[in-house]
Coordinates of C-alpha atoms in Angstrom, one line a residue:
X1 CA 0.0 0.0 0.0
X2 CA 2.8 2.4 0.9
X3 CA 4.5 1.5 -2.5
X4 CA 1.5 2.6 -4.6
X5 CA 0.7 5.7 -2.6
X6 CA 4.3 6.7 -3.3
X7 CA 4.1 5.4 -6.9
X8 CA 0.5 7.5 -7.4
X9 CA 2.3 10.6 -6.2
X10 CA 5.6 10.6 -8.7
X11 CA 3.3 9.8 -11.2
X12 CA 1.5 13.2 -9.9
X13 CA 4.4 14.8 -10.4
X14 CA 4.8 13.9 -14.0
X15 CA 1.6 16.3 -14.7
X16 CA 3.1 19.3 -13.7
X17 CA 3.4 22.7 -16.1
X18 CA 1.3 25.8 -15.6
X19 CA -1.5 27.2 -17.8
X20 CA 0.9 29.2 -19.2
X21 CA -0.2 29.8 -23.0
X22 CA 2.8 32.1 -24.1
X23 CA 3.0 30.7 -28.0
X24 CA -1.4 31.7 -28.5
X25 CA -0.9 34.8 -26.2
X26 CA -1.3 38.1 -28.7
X27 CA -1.3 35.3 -32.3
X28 CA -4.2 37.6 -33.4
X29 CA -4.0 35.3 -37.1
X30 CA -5.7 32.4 -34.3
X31 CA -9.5 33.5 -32.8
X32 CA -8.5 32.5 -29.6
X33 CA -5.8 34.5 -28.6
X34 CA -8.8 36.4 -27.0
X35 CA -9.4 34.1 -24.7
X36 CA -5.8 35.1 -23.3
X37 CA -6.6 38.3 -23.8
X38 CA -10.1 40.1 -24.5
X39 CA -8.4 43.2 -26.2
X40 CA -6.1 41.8 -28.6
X41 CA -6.2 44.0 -31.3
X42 CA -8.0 41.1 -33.8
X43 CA -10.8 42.5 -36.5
X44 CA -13.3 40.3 -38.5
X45 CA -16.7 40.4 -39.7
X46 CA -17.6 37.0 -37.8
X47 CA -15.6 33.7 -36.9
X48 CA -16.7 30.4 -35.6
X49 CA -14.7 27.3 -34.4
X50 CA -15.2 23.9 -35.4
X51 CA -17.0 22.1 -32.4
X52 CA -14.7 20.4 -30.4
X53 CA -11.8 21.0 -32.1
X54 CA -11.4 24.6 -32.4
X55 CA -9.3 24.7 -28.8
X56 CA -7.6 21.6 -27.6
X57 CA -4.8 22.0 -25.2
X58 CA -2.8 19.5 -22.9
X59 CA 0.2 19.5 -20.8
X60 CA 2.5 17.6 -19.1
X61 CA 5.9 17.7 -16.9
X62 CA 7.8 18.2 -14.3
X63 CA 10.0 20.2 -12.4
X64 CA 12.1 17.6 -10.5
X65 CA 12.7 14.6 -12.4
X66 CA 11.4 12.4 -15.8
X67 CA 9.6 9.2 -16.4
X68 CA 13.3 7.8 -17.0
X69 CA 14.5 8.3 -14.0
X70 CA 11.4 5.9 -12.4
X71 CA 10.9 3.4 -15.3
X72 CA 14.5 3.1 -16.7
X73 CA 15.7 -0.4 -17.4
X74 CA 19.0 0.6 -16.0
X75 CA 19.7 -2.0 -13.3
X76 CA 18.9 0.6 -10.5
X77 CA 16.3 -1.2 -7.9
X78 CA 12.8 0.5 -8.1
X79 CA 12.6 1.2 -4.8
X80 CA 15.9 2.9 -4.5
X81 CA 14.9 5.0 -7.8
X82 CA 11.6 6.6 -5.6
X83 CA 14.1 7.0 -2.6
X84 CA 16.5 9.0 -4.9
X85 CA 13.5 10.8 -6.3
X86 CA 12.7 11.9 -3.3
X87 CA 15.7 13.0 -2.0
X88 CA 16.1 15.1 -4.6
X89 CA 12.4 16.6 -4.8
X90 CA 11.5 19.6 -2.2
X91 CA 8.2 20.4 -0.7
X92 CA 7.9 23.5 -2.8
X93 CA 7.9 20.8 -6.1
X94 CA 4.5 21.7 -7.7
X95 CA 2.8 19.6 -9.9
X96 CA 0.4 22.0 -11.9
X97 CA -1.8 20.1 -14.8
X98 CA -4.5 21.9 -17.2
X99 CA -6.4 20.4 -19.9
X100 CA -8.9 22.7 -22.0
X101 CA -11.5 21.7 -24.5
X102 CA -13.2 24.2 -26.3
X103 CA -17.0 23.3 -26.8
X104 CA -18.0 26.0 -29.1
X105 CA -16.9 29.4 -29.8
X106 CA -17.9 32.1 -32.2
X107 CA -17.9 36.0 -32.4
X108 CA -19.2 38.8 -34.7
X109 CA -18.9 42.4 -35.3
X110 CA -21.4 45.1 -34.1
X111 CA -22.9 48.3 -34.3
X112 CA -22.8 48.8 -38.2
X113 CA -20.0 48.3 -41.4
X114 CA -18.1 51.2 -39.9
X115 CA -17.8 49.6 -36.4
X116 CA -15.0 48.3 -34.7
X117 CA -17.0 46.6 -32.0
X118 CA -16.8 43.0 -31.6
X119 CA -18.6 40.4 -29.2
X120 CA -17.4 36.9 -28.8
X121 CA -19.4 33.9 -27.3
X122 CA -18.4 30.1 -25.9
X123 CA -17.9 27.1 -23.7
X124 CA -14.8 25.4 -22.7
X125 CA -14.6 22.3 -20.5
X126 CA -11.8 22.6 -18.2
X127 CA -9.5 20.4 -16.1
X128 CA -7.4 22.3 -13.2
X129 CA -5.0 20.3 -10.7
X130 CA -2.6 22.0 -8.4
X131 CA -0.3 19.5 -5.8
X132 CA 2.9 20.8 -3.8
X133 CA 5.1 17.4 -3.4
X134 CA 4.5 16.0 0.0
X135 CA 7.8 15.5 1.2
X136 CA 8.1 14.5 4.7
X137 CA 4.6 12.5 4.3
X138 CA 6.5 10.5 1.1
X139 CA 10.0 9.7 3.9
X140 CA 7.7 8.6 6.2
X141 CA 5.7 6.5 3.9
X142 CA 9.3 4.8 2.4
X143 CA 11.1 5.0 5.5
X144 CA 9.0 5.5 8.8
X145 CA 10.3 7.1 11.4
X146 CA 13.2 4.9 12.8
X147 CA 15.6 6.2 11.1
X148 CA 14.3 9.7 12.3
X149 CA 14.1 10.3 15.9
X150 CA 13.8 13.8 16.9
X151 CA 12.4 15.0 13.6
X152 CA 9.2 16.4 12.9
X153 CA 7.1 15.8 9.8
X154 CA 5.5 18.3 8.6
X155 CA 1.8 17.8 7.4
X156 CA 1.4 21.4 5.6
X157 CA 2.9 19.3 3.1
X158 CA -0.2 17.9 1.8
X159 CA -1.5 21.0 -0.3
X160 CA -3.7 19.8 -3.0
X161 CA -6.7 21.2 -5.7
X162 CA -8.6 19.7 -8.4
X163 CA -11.9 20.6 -10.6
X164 CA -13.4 19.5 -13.3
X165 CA -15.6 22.6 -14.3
X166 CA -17.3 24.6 -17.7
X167 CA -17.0 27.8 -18.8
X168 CA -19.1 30.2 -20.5
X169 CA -18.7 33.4 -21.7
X170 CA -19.6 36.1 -23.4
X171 CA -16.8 38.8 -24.5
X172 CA -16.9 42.7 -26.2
X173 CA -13.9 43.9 -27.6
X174 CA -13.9 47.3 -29.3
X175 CA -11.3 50.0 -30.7
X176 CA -11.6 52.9 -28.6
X177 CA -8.9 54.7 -30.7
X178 CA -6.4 54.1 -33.6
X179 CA -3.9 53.5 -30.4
X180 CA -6.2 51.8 -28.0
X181 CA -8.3 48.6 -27.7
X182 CA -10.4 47.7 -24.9
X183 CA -12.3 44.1 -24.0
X184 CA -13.4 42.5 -21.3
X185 CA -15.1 39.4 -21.1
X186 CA -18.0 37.8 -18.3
X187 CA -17.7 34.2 -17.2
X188 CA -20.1 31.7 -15.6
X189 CA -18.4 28.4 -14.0
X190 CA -20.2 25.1 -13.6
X191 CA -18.0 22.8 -11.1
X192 CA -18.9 19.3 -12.0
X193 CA -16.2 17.8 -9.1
X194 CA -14.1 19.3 -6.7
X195 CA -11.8 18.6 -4.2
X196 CA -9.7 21.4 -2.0
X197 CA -7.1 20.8 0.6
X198 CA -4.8 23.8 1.1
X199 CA -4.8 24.9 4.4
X200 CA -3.4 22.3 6.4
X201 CA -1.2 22.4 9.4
X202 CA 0.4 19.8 12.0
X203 CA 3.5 17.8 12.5
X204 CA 4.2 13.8 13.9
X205 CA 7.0 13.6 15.7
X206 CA 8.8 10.9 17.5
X207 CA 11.4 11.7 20.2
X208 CA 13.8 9.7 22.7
X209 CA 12.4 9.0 26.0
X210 CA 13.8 7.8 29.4
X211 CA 15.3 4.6 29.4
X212 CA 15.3 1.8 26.5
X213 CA 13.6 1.7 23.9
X214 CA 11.0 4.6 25.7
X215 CA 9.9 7.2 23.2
X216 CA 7.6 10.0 23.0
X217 CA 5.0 10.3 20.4
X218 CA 3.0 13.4 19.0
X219 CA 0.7 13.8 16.5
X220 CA -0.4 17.4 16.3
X221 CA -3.0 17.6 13.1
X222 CA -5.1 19.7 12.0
X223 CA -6.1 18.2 8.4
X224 CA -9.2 19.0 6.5
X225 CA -10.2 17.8 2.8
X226 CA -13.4 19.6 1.3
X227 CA -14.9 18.1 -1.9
X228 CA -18.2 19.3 -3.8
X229 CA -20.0 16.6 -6.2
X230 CA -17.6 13.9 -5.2
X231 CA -19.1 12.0 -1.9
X232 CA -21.9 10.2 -3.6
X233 CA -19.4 8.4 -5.9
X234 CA -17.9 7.3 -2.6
X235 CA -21.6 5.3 -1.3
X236 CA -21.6 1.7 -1.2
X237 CA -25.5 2.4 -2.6
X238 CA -24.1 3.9 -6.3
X239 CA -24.7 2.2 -8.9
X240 CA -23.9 5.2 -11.7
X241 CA -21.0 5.8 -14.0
X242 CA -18.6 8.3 -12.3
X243 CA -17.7 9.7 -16.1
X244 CA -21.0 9.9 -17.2
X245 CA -22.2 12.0 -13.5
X246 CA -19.1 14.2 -13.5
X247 CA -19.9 15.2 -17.2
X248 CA -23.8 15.9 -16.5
X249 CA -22.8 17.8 -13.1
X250 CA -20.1 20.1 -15.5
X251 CA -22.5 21.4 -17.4
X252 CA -24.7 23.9 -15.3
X253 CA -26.0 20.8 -13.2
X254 CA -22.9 21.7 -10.8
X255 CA -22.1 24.1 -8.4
X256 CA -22.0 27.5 -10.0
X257 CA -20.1 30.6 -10.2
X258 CA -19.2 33.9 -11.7
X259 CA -15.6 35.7 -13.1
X260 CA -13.9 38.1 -15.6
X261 CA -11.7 38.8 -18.0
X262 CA -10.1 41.6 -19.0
X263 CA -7.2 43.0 -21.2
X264 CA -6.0 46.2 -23.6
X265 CA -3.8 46.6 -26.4
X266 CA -2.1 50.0 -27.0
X267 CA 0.2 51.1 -29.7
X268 CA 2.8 53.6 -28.3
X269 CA 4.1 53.7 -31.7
X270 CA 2.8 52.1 -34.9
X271 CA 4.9 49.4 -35.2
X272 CA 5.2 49.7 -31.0
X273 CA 3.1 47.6 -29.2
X274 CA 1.8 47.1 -25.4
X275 CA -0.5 44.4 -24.3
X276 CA -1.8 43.2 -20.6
X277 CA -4.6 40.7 -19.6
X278 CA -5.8 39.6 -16.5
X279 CA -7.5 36.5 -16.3
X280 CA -9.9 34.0 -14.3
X281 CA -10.8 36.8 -11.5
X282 CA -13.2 34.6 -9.8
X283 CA -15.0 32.6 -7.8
X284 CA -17.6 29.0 -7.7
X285 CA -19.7 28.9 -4.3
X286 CA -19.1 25.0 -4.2
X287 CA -23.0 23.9 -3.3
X288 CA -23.7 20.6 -4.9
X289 CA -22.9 16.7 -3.0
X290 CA -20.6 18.6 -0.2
X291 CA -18.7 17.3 1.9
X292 CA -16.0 17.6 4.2
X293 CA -13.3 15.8 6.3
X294 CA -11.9 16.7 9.0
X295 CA -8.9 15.3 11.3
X296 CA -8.1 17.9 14.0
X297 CA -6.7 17.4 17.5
X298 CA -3.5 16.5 19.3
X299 CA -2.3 12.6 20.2
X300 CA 0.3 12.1 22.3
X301 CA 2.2 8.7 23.1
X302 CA 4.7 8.2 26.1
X303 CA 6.4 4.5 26.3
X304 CA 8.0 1.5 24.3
X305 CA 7.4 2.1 20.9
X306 CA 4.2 -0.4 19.9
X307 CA 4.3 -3.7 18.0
X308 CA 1.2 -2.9 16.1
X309 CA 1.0 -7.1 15.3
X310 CA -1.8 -9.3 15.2
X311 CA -1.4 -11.1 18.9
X312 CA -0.4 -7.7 20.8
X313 CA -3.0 -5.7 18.9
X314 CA -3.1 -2.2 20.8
X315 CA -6.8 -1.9 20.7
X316 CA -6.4 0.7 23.1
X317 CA -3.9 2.9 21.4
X318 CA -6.0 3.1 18.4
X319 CA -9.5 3.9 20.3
X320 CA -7.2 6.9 22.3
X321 CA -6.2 8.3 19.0
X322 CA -9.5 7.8 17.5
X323 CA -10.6 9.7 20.6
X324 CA -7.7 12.3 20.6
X325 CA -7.7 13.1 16.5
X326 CA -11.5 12.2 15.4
X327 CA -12.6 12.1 11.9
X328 CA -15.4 14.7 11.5
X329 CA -18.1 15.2 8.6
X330 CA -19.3 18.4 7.8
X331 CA -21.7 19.6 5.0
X332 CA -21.1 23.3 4.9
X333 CA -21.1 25.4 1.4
X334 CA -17.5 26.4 1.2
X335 CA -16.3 29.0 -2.5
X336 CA -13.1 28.4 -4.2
X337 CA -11.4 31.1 -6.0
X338 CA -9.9 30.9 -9.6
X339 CA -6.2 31.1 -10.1
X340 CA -5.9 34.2 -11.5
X341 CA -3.8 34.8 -14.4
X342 CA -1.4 38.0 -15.7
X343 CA -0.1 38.7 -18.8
X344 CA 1.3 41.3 -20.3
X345 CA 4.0 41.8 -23.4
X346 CA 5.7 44.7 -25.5
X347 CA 6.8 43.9 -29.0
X348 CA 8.7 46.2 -31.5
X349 CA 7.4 45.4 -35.2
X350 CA 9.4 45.6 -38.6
X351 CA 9.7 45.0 -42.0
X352 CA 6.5 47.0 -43.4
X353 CA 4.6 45.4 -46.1
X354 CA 1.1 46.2 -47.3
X355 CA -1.4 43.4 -48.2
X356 CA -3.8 43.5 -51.5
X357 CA -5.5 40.0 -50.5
X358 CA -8.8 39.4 -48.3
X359 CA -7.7 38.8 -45.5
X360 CA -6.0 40.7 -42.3
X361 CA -5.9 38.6 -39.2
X362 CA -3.2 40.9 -37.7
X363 CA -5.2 44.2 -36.6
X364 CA -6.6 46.7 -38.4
X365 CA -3.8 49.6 -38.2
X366 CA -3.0 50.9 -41.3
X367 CA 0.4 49.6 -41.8
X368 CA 1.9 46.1 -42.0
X369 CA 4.8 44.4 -40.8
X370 CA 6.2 41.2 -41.9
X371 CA 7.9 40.7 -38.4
X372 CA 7.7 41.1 -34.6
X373 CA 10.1 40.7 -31.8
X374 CA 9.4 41.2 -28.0
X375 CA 9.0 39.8 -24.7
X376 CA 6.6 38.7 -22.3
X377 CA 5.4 38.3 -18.9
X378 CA 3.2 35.5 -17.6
X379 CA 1.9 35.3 -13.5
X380 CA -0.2 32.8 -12.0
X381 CA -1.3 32.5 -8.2
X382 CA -0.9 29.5 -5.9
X383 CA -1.2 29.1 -2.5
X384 CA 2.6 29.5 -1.5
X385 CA 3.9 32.2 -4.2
X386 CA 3.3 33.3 -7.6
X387 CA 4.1 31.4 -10.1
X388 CA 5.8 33.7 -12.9
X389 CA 7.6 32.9 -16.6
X390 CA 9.1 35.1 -18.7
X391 CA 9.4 35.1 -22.7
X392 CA 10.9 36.5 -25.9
X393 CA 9.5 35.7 -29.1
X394 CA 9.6 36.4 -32.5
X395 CA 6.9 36.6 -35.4
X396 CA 6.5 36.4 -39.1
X397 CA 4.4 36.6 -41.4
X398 CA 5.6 34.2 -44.3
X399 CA 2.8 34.3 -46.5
X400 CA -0.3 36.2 -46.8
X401 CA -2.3 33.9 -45.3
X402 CA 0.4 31.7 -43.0
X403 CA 1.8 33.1 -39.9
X404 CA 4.7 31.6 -38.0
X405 CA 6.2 32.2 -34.1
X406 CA 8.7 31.1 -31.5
X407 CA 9.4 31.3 -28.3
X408 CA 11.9 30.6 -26.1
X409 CA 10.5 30.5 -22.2
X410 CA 12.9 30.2 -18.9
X411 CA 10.2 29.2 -15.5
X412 CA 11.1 26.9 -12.5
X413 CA 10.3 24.4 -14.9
X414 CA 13.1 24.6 -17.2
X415 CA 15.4 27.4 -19.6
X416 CA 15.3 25.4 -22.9
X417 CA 11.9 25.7 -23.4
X418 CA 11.5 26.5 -27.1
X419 CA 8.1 26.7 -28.6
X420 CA 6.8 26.0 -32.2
X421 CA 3.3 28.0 -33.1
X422 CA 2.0 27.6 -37.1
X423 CA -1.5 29.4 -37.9
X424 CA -2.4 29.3 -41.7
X425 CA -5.7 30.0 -43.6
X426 CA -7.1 28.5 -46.6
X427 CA -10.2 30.0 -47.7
X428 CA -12.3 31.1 -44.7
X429 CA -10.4 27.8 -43.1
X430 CA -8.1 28.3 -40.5
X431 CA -6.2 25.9 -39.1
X432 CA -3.4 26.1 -36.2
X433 CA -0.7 24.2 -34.1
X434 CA 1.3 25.4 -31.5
X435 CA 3.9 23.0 -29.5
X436 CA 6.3 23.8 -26.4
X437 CA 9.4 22.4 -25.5
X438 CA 10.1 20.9 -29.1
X439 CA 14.0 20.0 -27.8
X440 CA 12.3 17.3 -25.2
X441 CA 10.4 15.4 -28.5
X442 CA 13.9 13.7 -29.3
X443 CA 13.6 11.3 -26.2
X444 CA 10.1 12.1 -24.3
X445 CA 11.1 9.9 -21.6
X446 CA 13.2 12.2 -20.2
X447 CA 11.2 15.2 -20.7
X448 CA 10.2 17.5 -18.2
X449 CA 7.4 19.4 -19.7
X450 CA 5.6 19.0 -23.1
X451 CA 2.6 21.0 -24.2
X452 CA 0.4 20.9 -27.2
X453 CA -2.4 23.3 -28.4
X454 CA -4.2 22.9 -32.2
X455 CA -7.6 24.0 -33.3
X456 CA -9.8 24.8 -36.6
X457 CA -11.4 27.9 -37.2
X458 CA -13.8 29.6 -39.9
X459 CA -12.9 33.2 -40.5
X460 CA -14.6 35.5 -42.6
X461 CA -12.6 39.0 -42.7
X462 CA -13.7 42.2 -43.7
X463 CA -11.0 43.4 -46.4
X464 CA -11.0 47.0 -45.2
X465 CA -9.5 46.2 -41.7

């Protein structure tokens, strides 16, 4: 049992790389790059995504080790593999996964030929895990505590978040002036399953007594696990499909909630750009199939250490800690707040060119460039400190209608993170595929992070803009 817990949470760890979506962030050739930021500066007479596949994104990584440093056939004993893994790991190891799926998604211009007022519309399905590695609780599972007299373990450690939710939203985006663009976009969450443990405190600690083999034990806990439409899957009486009930409770059958968006776009120059977003700036009031566990209290143990063994069963150890550190169910409505999300970029432009075709999927100032360079800025908050990335890309237009970037990221996570991002159009189709961390594809067992994003859009452009 010990094994597997420790196997379940290195496996965790593999699924860890923030929402950060630095390679769609200000593409304005790709629809959603609004979705990162409601005022990118993006003009068409209408779009609308190809359902289910006009936003797909996945990640995957991590910051401390790969899948070949656990599964390697290298001669190395498993078990001394998770103990090295370990070792080197640190409680502030975060294991950060999100997977989006964009249901529909569509947007049109408003207020007459002449206007450059936009409103966009859609629903995303989105999966959000956040876990902080669990050091001490991982020792103590491998080791125990012989080995560590006089040490306490701390059981802050266990930090963890995960929800299933939808998203929909309706957006307006709108040029305020040939140097300014404005949006801002309203969002209502459905949370088909959560489960939030964050604020936990305590230690267990195990010291040397008087005499042989006499120890003192203390367990000092204060543990609590809050879940919302996740208890009834738990019942000995259900007879449902989890899938099926976390998919119906998703979609406005869960508990509900309410955010924003927000972001600008302002030219200091013409070919001299500034761009900022803020993101997720919300909350769900978590209402559906509550729940929550609680372990609190202090258990202290003075004597030989126990042989917890079949014939000398310590009946009365256990009932005293049952009665010391009792497991209590509450049903209390409890709200969770959205990571929210920063972006912001500058980029200088270059290499004017002016377009005779249909389409412009770039803006609608005046002049052209065939290429951008810049930098940005990407923040994300977590319940021990920010998490923050930083960026420099390029841009270039190779064709008329095919658009190509890179980036090159540095995070905790790693400083050879190159990115790959392709958005061309054919027609009114546009089609799009962005990687990250193209270097780790040469051997993905030892990657640390990889990260995909495609989709298929149609676009219809007005030619003046």
């Amino acid at each position: 049992m010990k094994k597997a817990l420790l196997i379940l949470i290195l496996i965790l760890q593999f699924s860890s790389f923030a929402q950060n979506k630095q390679l769609l962030y200000n593409f304005t050739s790709i629809p959603q790059s609004s979705l990162v930021n409601p005022g990118a500066d993006v003009s068409y007479k209408y779009y609308f995504g190809v359902p289910l596949l006009s936003g797909v994104s996945a990640n995957i990584g991590s910051n401390s080790f790969s899948a070949y440093d656990l599964f390697a056939d290298n001669g190395v004993d498993f078990n001394d593999k998770v103990r090295n893994i370990i070792n080197k790991s640190s409680a502030n190891d975060k294991t950060q996964v999100n997977q989006q799926l964009e249901i529909f998604s569509g947007g049109f211009r408003v207020g007459g030929v002449d206007s450059q007022s936009y409103i966009s519309f859609g629903a995303y399905q989105e999966f959000d895990f956040l876990m902080y590695f669990p050091k001490d609780m991982a020792i103590l599972a491998l080791d125990g505590n012989q080995n560590y007299i006089g040490k306490s373990f701390n059981l802050a450690d266990v930090n963890v978040r995960a929800e299933v939710l939808s998203v929909f939203h309706v957006g307006f985006h709108k040029k305020v002036s040939k140097k300014l663009v404005l949006g801002g976009r309203a969002k209502i969450y459905s949370s088909g399953a959560n489960a939030t443990s964050t604020k936990n405190s305590g230690y267990i600690y195990t010291g040397q007594g008087t005499g042989t083999n006499m120890y003192t034990q203390i367990i000092e806990s204060n543990l609590e696990l809050k879940t919302s439409g996740i208890s009834k899957f738990t019942k000995d009486e259900y007879e449902g499909s989890i899938p099926k009930d976390i998919a119906h409770n998703t979609f406005l059958n869960g508990s509900l909630g309410l955010g924003f968006d927000a972001g600008l776009t302002y030219y200091i120059q013409d070919n001299l750009q500034f761009t900022a977003s803020i993101l997720d700036v919300g909350f769900i009031r978590q209402s559906k199939d509550i729940e929550t566990l609680t372990y609190k209290g202090t258990y202290r143990y003075d004597g030989v250490n126990p042989n917890f063994d079949a014939v000398n069963e310590p009946k009365n150890i256990f009932d005293e800690f049952d009665a010391a550190i009792p497991r209590d169910t509450l049903y209390n409505k409890y709200t969770t707040w959205r990571p929210i999300k920063f972006n912001s970029s500058i980029q200088y432009s270059f290499g004017e060119s002016r377009y005779d075709g249909e389409c412009n999927c770039k803006g609608s100032s005046e002049r052209r460039y065939l290429n951008a360079v810049g930098a940005q800025v990407f923040a994300r908050t977590m319940p021990k400190e920010p998490y923050v990335a930083l960026t420099a890309f390029y841009k270039r237009s190779i064709f008329e209608k095919l658009d190509f970037k890179a980036t090159y990221t540095v995070d905790t996570y790693s400083f050879t993170n190159l990115g790959l991002g392709l958005s061309g159009t054919l027609g009114k189709f546009n089609i799009y595929g962005l990687v990250d961390n193209v270097f780790q594809y040469r051997d993905i067992t030892k990657a640390k992070s990889l990260a995909f994003q495609f989709g298929l859009n149609f676009i219809f452009q007005d030619p003046k803009y």
